[in-house]
Amino acid sequence: MKPLRQPAENLETSVPEDNGTKPATDQDAASNYWDYDYSNFYSGAGFDAFDILDPFDAWWEQARPRGYYLFGQPITTAPGTRVHLVETKGNTKLENLVNLASYNYLGLSYRPEVIAAAQEAIGRYGLGASGSPILSGTIDLHEELAEKVARFKNKESVLLFPTGYSANLGVISGLMRPGDLVVADQYSHASIVDGAILSKAKTRFFRHNNAADLDRKLQGFSGKKLVVIEGVYSMDGDLAALADIVEVSRKYGARILIDEAHSAFLFGEHGRGVAEHLGLDDEVDMHLGTFSKSLGGMGGYVGGSTKFINYLRGFARSRVFSCALSPGVAAGLIAALKIVEEEPELRAKLWENVAFLQERLRNAGVDIGDSESQVIPIMIRDDARIFSIAEELIHGGVYLNPIRYPAVGKHRSRFRISVSAAHTRDDLEEGADIIIRVLRKNGICS
Amino acid sequence: MQLTKYGFSHAVSAFFEMPTELAKNLLPRHLQPLEVQHGSAVFAVTAFDFTESMVGTYTEIVLAVIVPPLLEAGQQFPKSAFYPYLVGTNTPESRAHAIERWHLPHHMADVDCDFAVEGGAMNVRVHDNDKPILEMSVHEHEWGKTNDLYQAFMTDEQKRYKVDIHMNGEFSEHEEESGSLKLHNHPMLEKLEPAEINTYPFRELWMKQGMQTFNELETI
């Protein structure tokens, strides 16, 4: 490339105000929408908290129809293997898309037994629990669900939360205090980060799955320490390097919390999660998860010793100050858990589907990163084009969500496939064919 | 408007996470560190190989903390804003110029930056008469032309300053975490706690054959 060369005397110059160095206007920012993303609007100048709204709106009006509309489009069917979608850009209805976006890993959200249990509970108890779980909100279904989850997870006790998010919030902030140390994997879910913020403990993040960096972050700290990891990482689908992490944590006397949001009820001989799968279930102090993924409902839980659960009952503010789970959801979860226990073939079917789809995509040259699970990233690595590729995929017949900066690193944009046991071989073949065709057309794979 | 231009063959920058409380210690009271995530501020290391300037050719290493930009209604958003808490150069003239014109705090001895391209990576070695200060590597990604706005904040005993800086040239940026940083025991780094700074960058930026253009210094 031709180097820029200028005479030294031109290195200090006077220029008119409108030569391009003049600050751009809101309209300029809007027309150059591609130079901006959500991260630009986190903080803003001015004395009114609403000062940021006009520049954000100017950008959003440009950005939304160019791709951001793809987030949060309404589905008009159950989150099954095929969905109907309202495309909000043109207000058109797209029908019978192969659904590779919902984390309904065992297809339980719409199983007739689950729906029937929920309907019956709503008929008996009504819509809501109408109270905090520590006051009037606990019903017998909550007790039954907690006991059954504890038995399934082989833990002394389990505490229920309204969501998986609130479980991490409540556990971390309920246990850790200012002056303590929380060390979490750098790819931790926002709920782990927010739990650490709420605890006011010192927080450090270690390099993803890197026990040596965890060691570095734990060194020299003499107070209470908590290490937080996930069983399956939600953007890459890889598993926790649990053996090494346990070893380092034990070396420094740190307690370990594992979030099995994407792995409980799926991994391991009994389906307890990645900790069981890796033979380290008893090495982990706290086992946390959500009911919104594999069980197809909503809510969260943490399992551990009865002493730990009893303590947390009084200090997990995200639970204490929230309404208890809806009776319909609790009953549906009990029914879903029963299916998981009685139909291990569901998990076998899921892993067959995962193996099939991973092989199909890899053989076609699709970059699926280091996925070892039902979470399969389709690495696009092109922040500028991911929205247009997403549109092609949806119009081609497959429903997938684009993921781009700042949700992942710059130029690490991707789609994230969630495989379900409910997918048929035809669903997966059709979905893979569409993905491969669109990626080839765009030069993403050969 | 008076513009001051500095032509460079390479400008290499990497962003490393550091504890927020340590970043605060490097900043004046009117600035706050920008957190990349809770408890993690950004330590930015930037090395320049200047080929054209009012004070001739020289190399420069800039140690900075990333801060929120100063935004005003109707103005362009800067790509990043820096508080350079210490700068090192290899010529007395460039030091005197930057101190006088931009109020940039300097390490007052000559510091050299060696640039070596190797297999898609730029390796920068910063040293003081062969006494090592730091080594940094940044890897390339896709190259494209850019003209980005940055801000730098400075301060002295009496005043607070800001300057808008336009960076024009061939540009590569990514977050593949493929680079590295090694900090040595050296007086230039005495304000840091090397063990608390990540040894790998979360963002790597590399510009080639470009022009750094400073607007006029503003008092804020």
XYZ file of C-alpha atoms in Angstrom:
666
model
C 0.000 0.000 0.000
C 1.206 3.489 -0.795
C 2.372 5.118 2.426
C 1.007 8.471 3.466
C 3.750 11.000 3.025
C 3.362 14.662 3.787
C 5.933 17.424 3.959
C 6.802 18.237 7.528
C 5.625 21.834 7.158
C 2.105 20.564 6.448
C 1.884 18.719 9.718
C 0.467 21.745 11.469
C -2.252 23.338 9.417
C -5.226 25.611 9.693
C -8.423 24.314 8.207
C -11.915 25.708 7.880
C -14.429 24.439 10.412
C -16.442 22.485 7.866
C -13.683 20.353 6.378
C -14.933 17.159 7.857
C -13.438 17.561 11.272
C -16.498 19.434 12.380
C -18.468 17.310 14.791
C -21.180 15.302 13.144
C -24.821 15.801 13.953
C -27.390 13.353 15.271
C -28.457 12.886 11.673
C -24.895 12.021 10.674
C -24.745 9.495 13.461
C -28.026 8.034 12.314
C -27.010 7.808 8.681
C -23.766 6.151 9.760
C -25.728 3.752 11.902
C -23.377 0.918 11.134
C -20.580 2.630 13.052
C -22.658 2.346 16.217
C -24.141 -0.371 18.365
C -25.744 -0.663 21.778
C -22.417 -0.169 23.541
C -22.230 3.422 22.263
C -25.359 4.360 24.161
C -24.468 2.997 27.568
C -23.368 6.368 28.878
C -24.031 9.871 27.687
C -23.347 13.444 28.596
C -25.830 15.984 29.889
C -27.682 16.608 33.109
C -30.930 14.842 32.268
C -31.096 11.045 32.295
C -33.234 11.288 29.160
C -30.573 13.216 27.165
C -29.408 9.914 25.705
C -32.845 9.109 24.275
C -32.769 11.389 21.223
C -29.389 10.226 19.863
C -30.350 6.625 20.624
C -33.669 7.056 18.864
C -31.990 8.634 15.823
C -29.734 5.591 15.578
C -32.484 3.092 16.372
C -34.777 4.402 13.651
C -32.017 3.625 11.150
C -30.682 0.457 12.730
C -33.925 -1.348 13.458
C -35.155 -1.899 9.880
C -31.612 -2.816 8.839
C -31.415 -5.809 11.138
C -32.180 -5.112 14.772
C -35.848 -5.863 14.068
C -34.768 -9.507 13.904
C -34.579 -9.604 17.696
C -37.759 -10.395 19.553
C -40.077 -11.049 16.630
C -43.251 -12.744 17.856
C -43.855 -16.449 17.288
C -47.521 -17.388 16.938
C -47.119 -21.078 17.754
C -45.647 -23.179 20.557
C -41.819 -23.174 20.532
C -41.838 -26.538 18.790
C -39.687 -27.884 16.022
C -41.698 -25.845 13.493
C -42.909 -22.318 14.183
C -44.871 -19.535 12.575
C -43.244 -16.137 12.864
C -44.506 -12.601 12.364
C -41.765 -10.744 10.526
C -42.204 -7.280 11.950
C -40.257 -5.490 9.204
C -42.925 -6.149 6.626
C -45.616 -7.402 9.014
C -45.687 -10.664 7.089
C -46.305 -14.102 8.505
C -43.693 -16.757 7.813
C -45.010 -20.273 8.351
C -43.579 -23.660 9.195
C -40.000 -22.526 9.752
C -37.618 -25.163 11.105
C -37.069 -23.900 14.633
C -33.432 -24.122 15.695
C -33.638 -21.165 18.071
C -35.704 -22.247 21.086
C -33.977 -23.885 24.038
C -36.697 -26.460 24.439
C -34.025 -29.154 24.540
C -36.317 -32.057 25.365
C -39.450 -30.654 23.739
C -41.274 -30.714 27.049
C -42.943 -27.294 27.014
C -45.776 -28.600 24.867
C -45.979 -32.246 25.929
C -49.652 -33.113 26.572
C -48.934 -34.423 30.096
C -47.197 -31.161 31.005
C -49.987 -29.007 29.609
C -52.629 -31.103 31.359
C -50.857 -30.824 34.712
C -50.557 -27.069 34.343
C -54.199 -26.716 33.358
C -55.351 -28.790 36.306
C -53.227 -26.766 38.735
C -54.562 -23.481 37.408
C -58.075 -24.834 37.850
C -57.341 -25.739 41.443
C -54.997 -22.980 42.631
C -55.633 -20.130 40.185
C -53.126 -18.191 38.115
C -50.610 -16.917 40.651
C -49.177 -17.827 44.052
C -50.138 -14.401 45.399
C -47.268 -14.126 47.838
C -43.577 -14.362 48.599
C -42.361 -17.918 49.169
C -41.361 -16.976 52.731
C -44.848 -15.683 53.519
C -48.091 -16.839 51.940
C -46.803 -17.776 48.472
C -45.640 -21.328 49.153
C -48.108 -24.010 48.121
C -47.762 -27.755 48.385
C -46.750 -27.971 44.706
C -43.627 -25.909 45.431
C -42.625 -28.244 48.237
C -43.206 -31.250 45.997
C -41.208 -29.751 43.132
C -38.267 -28.826 45.375
C -38.174 -32.310 46.885
C -38.323 -33.997 43.493
C -35.612 -31.795 42.009
C -33.409 -32.483 45.058
C -33.936 -36.205 44.612
C -33.223 -36.039 40.891
C -30.090 -33.968 41.409
C -29.048 -36.162 44.368
C -28.714 -33.179 46.675
C -29.776 -32.802 50.293
C -32.007 -29.845 49.570
C -33.135 -27.519 46.816
C -34.411 -23.943 46.912
C -36.708 -22.643 44.167
C -36.479 -19.227 42.533
C -38.807 -17.355 40.154
C -36.232 -17.521 37.317
C -32.758 -18.815 36.616
C -31.563 -15.213 36.566
C -32.880 -14.605 40.070
C -31.283 -17.854 41.258
C -27.785 -16.637 40.430
C -28.605 -13.205 41.784
C -29.912 -14.622 45.047
C -27.255 -17.273 45.607
C -24.208 -15.114 44.919
C -25.460 -12.004 46.698
C -26.954 -14.112 49.475
C -23.646 -15.773 50.270
C -20.862 -13.334 49.418
C -20.181 -10.023 51.146
C -18.070 -6.881 50.647
C -14.444 -7.865 51.152
C -14.983 -11.378 49.780
C -13.805 -12.496 46.335
C -15.941 -13.838 43.484
C -13.997 -15.271 40.548
C -16.083 -16.204 37.524
C -15.331 -17.512 34.057
C -15.147 -14.590 31.630
C -18.017 -16.039 29.569
C -20.346 -16.165 32.545
C -24.013 -15.342 32.079
C -25.214 -11.857 32.983
C -27.009 -13.243 36.033
C -23.681 -14.371 37.497
C -22.159 -10.965 36.829
C -25.169 -9.195 38.319
C -25.115 -11.464 41.368
C -21.486 -10.519 41.936
C -22.313 -6.821 41.537
C -25.150 -7.104 44.041
C -22.931 -8.905 46.559
C -20.447 -5.984 46.513
C -17.665 -8.563 46.768
C -14.461 -7.991 44.847
C -14.992 -9.599 41.446
C -12.478 -11.014 39.026
C -13.004 -12.899 35.740
C -10.646 -15.644 34.644
C -9.857 -16.532 31.062
C -12.441 -18.928 29.699
C -11.851 -22.453 30.996
C -8.260 -21.554 31.860
C -7.334 -22.974 35.254
C -3.911 -21.299 35.191
C -5.554 -17.891 34.941
C -8.006 -18.870 37.684
C -5.005 -19.726 39.836
C -3.552 -16.278 39.072
C -6.789 -14.559 40.062
C -7.119 -16.480 43.342
C -3.512 -16.008 44.404
C -2.792 -13.760 47.329
C -6.373 -13.359 48.496
C -6.886 -14.553 52.037
C -10.634 -13.987 52.528
C -13.712 -15.941 51.492
C -13.634 -17.028 47.868
C -16.267 -18.247 45.426
C -15.539 -19.653 41.965
C -18.450 -19.581 39.514
C -18.605 -21.549 36.288
C -21.210 -22.896 33.889
C -21.715 -26.508 32.858
C -22.296 -25.653 29.195
C -21.407 -22.174 27.962
C -24.369 -20.633 26.246
C -22.683 -18.919 23.297
C -20.121 -21.586 22.386
C -21.639 -24.836 23.604
C -18.405 -26.035 25.187
C -18.200 -27.669 28.607
C -16.576 -26.465 31.803
C -12.989 -27.611 32.322
C -14.245 -28.780 35.674
C -11.456 -31.105 36.818
C -8.778 -28.422 36.562
C -11.058 -25.782 38.050
C -11.931 -27.975 41.020
C -8.250 -28.652 41.638
C -7.316 -24.969 41.654
C -10.351 -23.979 43.715
C -9.567 -26.560 46.354
C -5.946 -25.405 46.451
C -7.134 -21.961 47.560
C -10.081 -23.082 49.674
C -12.623 -21.524 47.306
C -16.221 -22.744 47.164
C -17.569 -23.717 43.745
C -20.911 -22.793 42.196
C -21.840 -24.400 38.877
C -24.661 -23.028 36.748
C -26.104 -25.962 34.817
C -28.715 -23.900 32.962
C -27.879 -25.549 29.635
C -26.803 -28.941 30.983
C -29.024 -30.121 33.854
C -31.547 -32.823 32.901
C -29.389 -33.587 29.831
C -25.814 -34.560 30.725
C -24.645 -37.449 32.869
C -25.807 -40.987 33.438
C -28.814 -39.805 35.443
C -29.188 -36.483 33.657
C -27.989 -34.423 36.606
C -25.645 -32.299 34.553
C -22.066 -31.778 33.426
C -20.707 -32.209 36.960
C -22.138 -35.743 36.974
C -21.051 -36.295 33.364
C -17.452 -35.507 34.337
C -17.612 -37.577 37.521
C -17.234 -34.535 39.750
C -20.726 -34.054 41.126
C -19.641 -34.279 44.740
C -16.739 -31.887 44.209
C -19.064 -28.976 43.514
C -20.613 -27.143 46.469
C -23.620 -25.520 44.820
C -25.569 -26.758 41.804
C -27.747 -24.145 40.153
C -30.004 -24.291 37.146
C -33.113 -23.152 35.386
C -36.405 -24.820 34.576
C -36.841 -22.756 31.419
C -34.644 -24.818 29.125
C -34.660 -28.611 29.381
C -37.889 -28.732 31.385
C -39.616 -26.223 29.122
C -41.133 -24.071 31.859
C -39.665 -21.274 33.893
C -38.058 -20.792 37.285
C -34.698 -21.537 38.830
C -33.226 -23.604 41.614
C -30.088 -24.220 43.591
C -29.172 -27.503 45.216
C -26.700 -28.237 47.963
C -26.476 -29.081 51.640
C -29.521 -28.482 53.816
C -27.494 -26.066 55.967
C -26.656 -24.012 52.890
C -30.257 -23.984 51.676
C -31.602 -23.024 55.097
C -29.158 -20.123 55.291
C -30.001 -18.959 51.804
C -33.724 -19.051 52.523
C -33.277 -15.941 54.617
C -30.644 -14.122 52.569
C -31.503 -14.692 48.900
C -33.341 -11.419 48.408
C -34.255 -12.107 44.779
C -36.412 -14.971 46.098
C -37.609 -13.425 49.341
C -38.924 -10.335 47.583
C -40.458 -12.032 44.532
C -43.723 -13.845 44.134
C -43.421 -17.630 44.225
C -43.692 -19.652 41.017
C -47.112 -19.784 39.409
C -48.962 -22.973 40.476
C -49.518 -23.892 36.844
C -45.804 -23.670 36.119
C -44.911 -25.647 39.253
C -47.317 -28.434 38.339
C -46.103 -28.477 34.747
C -42.505 -28.744 35.959
C -43.360 -31.700 38.195
C -44.885 -33.428 35.179
C -41.900 -32.527 32.982
C -39.455 -33.876 35.566
C -41.426 -37.109 35.710
C -41.014 -37.473 31.949
C -37.267 -36.864 32.228
C -37.018 -39.579 34.884
C -39.181 -42.079 33.050
C -37.948 -41.477 29.509
C -34.148 -41.540 29.444
C -34.508 -42.297 25.755
C -35.289 -38.600 25.306
C -31.717 -37.752 26.265
C -30.417 -40.490 23.996
C -32.455 -39.024 21.136
C -31.092 -35.551 21.858
C -27.478 -36.758 21.663
C -28.238 -38.629 18.442
C -29.633 -35.419 16.993
C -26.668 -33.416 18.194
C -24.184 -35.865 16.689
C -26.068 -35.909 13.394
C -26.308 -32.143 13.040
C -22.747 -31.459 14.163
C -21.394 -33.989 11.698
C -23.577 -32.701 8.888
C -22.466 -29.107 9.427
C -18.799 -29.937 9.973
C -18.688 -32.090 6.842
C -20.043 -29.147 4.875
C -17.253 -26.930 6.162
C -19.427 -24.942 8.553
C -17.440 -23.535 11.478
C -19.229 -24.686 14.642
C -16.430 -23.727 17.001
C -15.718 -26.011 19.935
C -19.270 -27.115 20.585
C -19.604 -30.286 22.651
C -23.303 -30.001 23.288
C -26.756 -29.256 21.946
C -25.722 -25.583 21.771
C -24.049 -25.268 18.387
C -22.668 -21.930 17.212
C -22.577 -21.197 13.494
C -19.605 -18.883 13.342
C -20.098 -16.108 10.804
C -17.372 -13.747 12.074
C -18.753 -10.885 10.009
C -20.593 -8.280 12.074
C -21.589 -6.307 8.998
C -23.326 -9.130 7.158
C -24.860 -11.230 9.901
C -28.216 -9.450 9.738
C -28.613 -9.938 5.995
C -27.596 -13.593 6.356
C -30.182 -13.953 9.145
C -32.854 -12.573 6.812
C -31.856 -15.086 4.131
C -32.039 -17.940 6.633
C -35.482 -16.957 7.874
C -36.840 -16.471 4.375
C -35.151 -19.735 3.394
C -37.171 -21.554 6.042
C -35.113 -21.814 9.213
C -35.561 -19.760 12.365
C -32.300 -18.702 13.987
C -31.288 -15.587 15.909
C -28.209 -13.547 14.988
C -25.768 -12.820 17.784
C -23.316 -9.967 17.369
C -21.242 -7.474 19.324
C -21.590 -6.553 22.163
C -23.270 -9.878 23.099
C -20.112 -11.564 21.749
C -16.717 -10.105 20.840
C -16.175 -7.944 17.786
C -16.101 -10.063 14.630
C -17.198 -13.133 16.580
C -20.775 -12.873 15.353
C -22.673 -16.088 14.992
C -25.971 -17.906 14.993
C -26.716 -20.212 17.868
C -28.474 -23.486 17.190
C -30.410 -25.158 19.990
C -30.976 -28.805 19.129
C -33.999 -30.564 20.637
C -34.796 -34.210 21.190
C -38.084 -33.375 19.514
C -36.442 -32.578 16.189
C -36.973 -35.269 13.586
C -34.256 -36.285 11.177
C -36.224 -34.474 8.463
C -36.275 -31.267 10.526
C -32.527 -31.375 11.016
C -31.749 -32.284 7.404
C -33.935 -29.494 6.118
C -32.474 -26.988 8.571
C -28.891 -28.019 7.798
C -29.511 -27.841 4.045
C -30.848 -24.300 4.316
C -27.969 -23.170 6.534
C -25.339 -24.710 4.260
C -26.962 -23.246 1.134
C -27.156 -19.736 2.580
C -23.638 -19.850 4.009
C -22.210 -21.083 0.708
C -24.027 -18.368 -1.193
C -22.455 -15.831 1.127
C -19.000 -17.374 0.921
C -18.994 -18.306 4.619
C -18.270 -21.951 3.888
C -16.998 -23.679 0.785
C -9.078 25.247 13.562
C -5.403 24.388 14.047
C -4.670 20.746 13.291
C -1.519 18.905 14.286
C -0.632 15.841 12.274
C 1.563 12.865 12.954
C 2.155 10.325 10.200
C 2.898 6.794 11.280
C 3.844 3.494 9.721
C 2.311 1.486 12.570
C 0.010 2.234 15.476
C -0.656 -0.841 17.578
C -3.013 -0.917 20.507
C -4.392 -3.563 22.812
C -6.962 -3.387 25.592
C -6.401 -5.430 28.735
C -8.719 -5.895 31.687
C -7.482 -4.516 34.987
C -9.259 -4.165 38.344
C -11.365 -1.029 38.456
C -9.963 0.033 41.806
C -6.454 0.044 40.357
C -7.584 2.006 37.307
C -9.137 4.617 39.568
C -5.761 5.131 41.205
C -4.326 6.128 37.827
C -7.045 8.650 37.030
C -7.630 12.220 38.163
C -10.715 12.723 40.274
C -12.839 14.102 37.448
C -12.536 10.927 35.360
C -13.924 7.458 35.962
C -12.753 4.241 34.317
C -14.999 2.632 31.743
C -15.760 -0.907 32.862
C -15.735 -3.681 30.268
C -17.527 -5.763 32.845
C -18.170 -5.482 36.544
C -14.984 -4.725 38.423
C -12.881 -4.752 35.258
C -11.583 -1.519 33.773
C -9.459 -1.224 30.654
C -5.704 -0.735 30.524
C -4.720 0.340 27.011
C -1.219 0.021 25.640
C -0.530 1.819 22.352
C 2.745 1.924 20.448
C 3.426 4.319 17.570
C 6.136 4.370 14.958
C 5.934 7.990 13.811
C 7.443 8.714 10.424
C 6.343 12.339 10.012
C 5.845 15.024 12.621
C 6.843 18.530 13.640
C 9.557 16.968 15.760
C 10.818 14.413 13.270
C 10.585 10.661 13.471
C 10.241 8.897 16.799
C 8.578 5.986 18.557
C 6.100 6.343 21.375
C 4.485 4.087 23.951
C 1.282 5.288 25.586
C -0.056 3.739 28.790
C -3.660 4.746 29.312
C -6.916 3.977 31.056
C -10.058 3.910 28.931
C -12.693 6.344 30.184
C -16.189 7.259 28.983
C -16.047 9.819 26.181
C -17.274 13.343 26.715
C -20.455 13.502 24.677
C -22.331 16.611 23.734
C -25.681 16.789 22.049
C -25.351 16.707 18.291
C -21.723 15.601 18.241
C -20.124 12.529 16.769
C -19.515 9.646 19.159
C -15.820 8.903 19.677
C -14.716 5.308 19.168
C -12.875 5.387 22.506
C -11.633 7.890 25.039
C -8.261 7.590 26.748
C -6.585 9.049 29.772
C -2.883 8.582 29.003
C -1.307 8.456 32.407
C 2.221 7.945 31.142
C 3.915 8.300 27.754
C 7.402 7.255 26.716
C 9.288 8.376 23.614
C 12.766 7.938 22.251
C 13.642 11.595 21.566
C 13.837 14.600 23.891
C 12.235 16.769 21.194
C 9.094 14.650 20.971
C 8.784 14.626 24.774
C 9.121 18.378 25.045
C 6.618 18.871 22.234
C 3.962 16.577 23.717
C 4.387 17.987 27.215
C 4.150 21.572 26.053
C 1.398 21.184 23.491
C -0.731 18.381 24.924
C 0.145 18.324 28.624
C 0.865 14.618 28.377
C 2.742 13.130 31.362
C 6.005 11.526 30.261
C 8.614 9.134 31.478
C 11.551 11.501 31.291
C 14.175 9.100 29.951
C 14.400 7.784 26.404
C 12.333 4.665 25.812
C 12.551 2.704 22.570
C 9.846 0.691 20.832
C 10.942 -2.057 18.452
C 8.333 -3.210 15.957
C 8.572 -6.634 14.332
C 5.959 -8.175 12.047
C 5.868 -11.949 12.158
C 3.226 -14.148 10.571
C 0.275 -11.787 10.882
C 1.325 -10.543 14.290
C 2.988 -7.327 15.334
C 5.394 -7.802 18.192
C 6.288 -4.650 20.066
C 9.211 -4.634 22.458
C 9.582 -1.581 24.662
C 12.904 -1.097 26.405
C 15.179 1.385 28.051
C 18.743 0.851 26.848
C 17.969 -2.842 26.481
C 16.385 -3.009 29.925
C 12.981 -4.519 29.121
C 9.812 -2.625 30.004
C 7.093 -4.553 28.230
C 6.411 -6.875 25.311
C 3.109 -6.852 23.506
C 1.830 -8.761 20.526
C -1.223 -7.910 18.452
C -2.620 -10.086 15.695
C -4.164 -8.843 12.471
C -7.729 -9.427 11.292
C -9.388 -8.101 8.150
C -7.899 -4.852 6.884
C -9.942 -1.874 5.762
C -9.649 1.882 5.601
C -10.971 3.883 8.505
C -11.172 7.392 9.866
C -12.185 7.212 13.503
C -12.579 9.829 16.178
C -10.947 9.297 19.566
C -10.682 11.513 22.612
C -7.804 11.993 25.002
C -7.993 13.675 28.381
C -5.109 15.372 30.108
C -4.672 17.375 33.275
C -2.108 19.528 35.004
C -2.057 21.331 38.308
C -4.473 24.004 37.179
C -6.566 22.705 34.340
C -8.356 19.796 32.730
C -8.009 19.248 29.013
C -9.553 17.260 26.198
C -8.460 16.820 22.623
C -10.241 15.150 19.725
C -7.980 12.896 17.667
C -8.765 11.518 14.222
C -7.035 8.307 13.199
C -6.924 7.673 9.482
C -5.382 4.696 7.723
C -5.483 0.972 7.169
C -7.142 -0.611 10.160
C -7.603 -4.057 11.668
C -9.569 -4.735 14.839
C -10.811 -7.883 16.560
C -11.544 -9.566 19.872
C -10.064 -13.006 19.272
C -7.891 -12.756 22.399
C -4.893 -13.919 20.427
C -2.397 -11.277 21.543
C -0.300 -11.058 24.691
C 1.306 -8.700 27.167
C 4.325 -9.147 29.382
C 5.147 -6.432 31.886
C 8.636 -6.247 33.377
C 9.891 -4.725 36.564
C 10.736 -1.191 35.427
C 10.271 2.281 36.906
C 7.944 3.188 34.040
C 5.485 0.584 35.283
C 5.782 1.320 38.984
C 2.181 2.568 39.251
C 0.864 -0.761 37.988
C 0.366 -4.101 39.677
C 1.359 -6.406 36.802
C -0.145 -9.487 38.458
C -3.563 -7.809 38.367
C -3.502 -7.028 34.644
C -4.646 -9.657 32.178
C -1.852 -11.095 30.070
C -4.104 -11.298 27.004
C -6.041 -8.485 25.354
C -9.772 -8.604 24.835
C -9.413 -6.185 21.921
C -6.563 -5.760 19.453
C -6.222 -2.777 17.104
C -3.576 -2.258 14.456
C -3.260 0.649 12.028
C -0.783 0.918 9.183
C 0.412 3.823 7.064
C -1.852 6.292 8.742
C -2.228 9.807 10.001
C -3.043 10.884 13.519
C -4.623 14.333 13.500
C -5.102 16.317 16.705
C -7.726 19.033 16.861
C -7.011 21.985 19.097
C -6.640 21.377 22.797
C -9.782 22.232 24.733
C -10.009 23.225 28.352
C -12.888 21.461 30.068
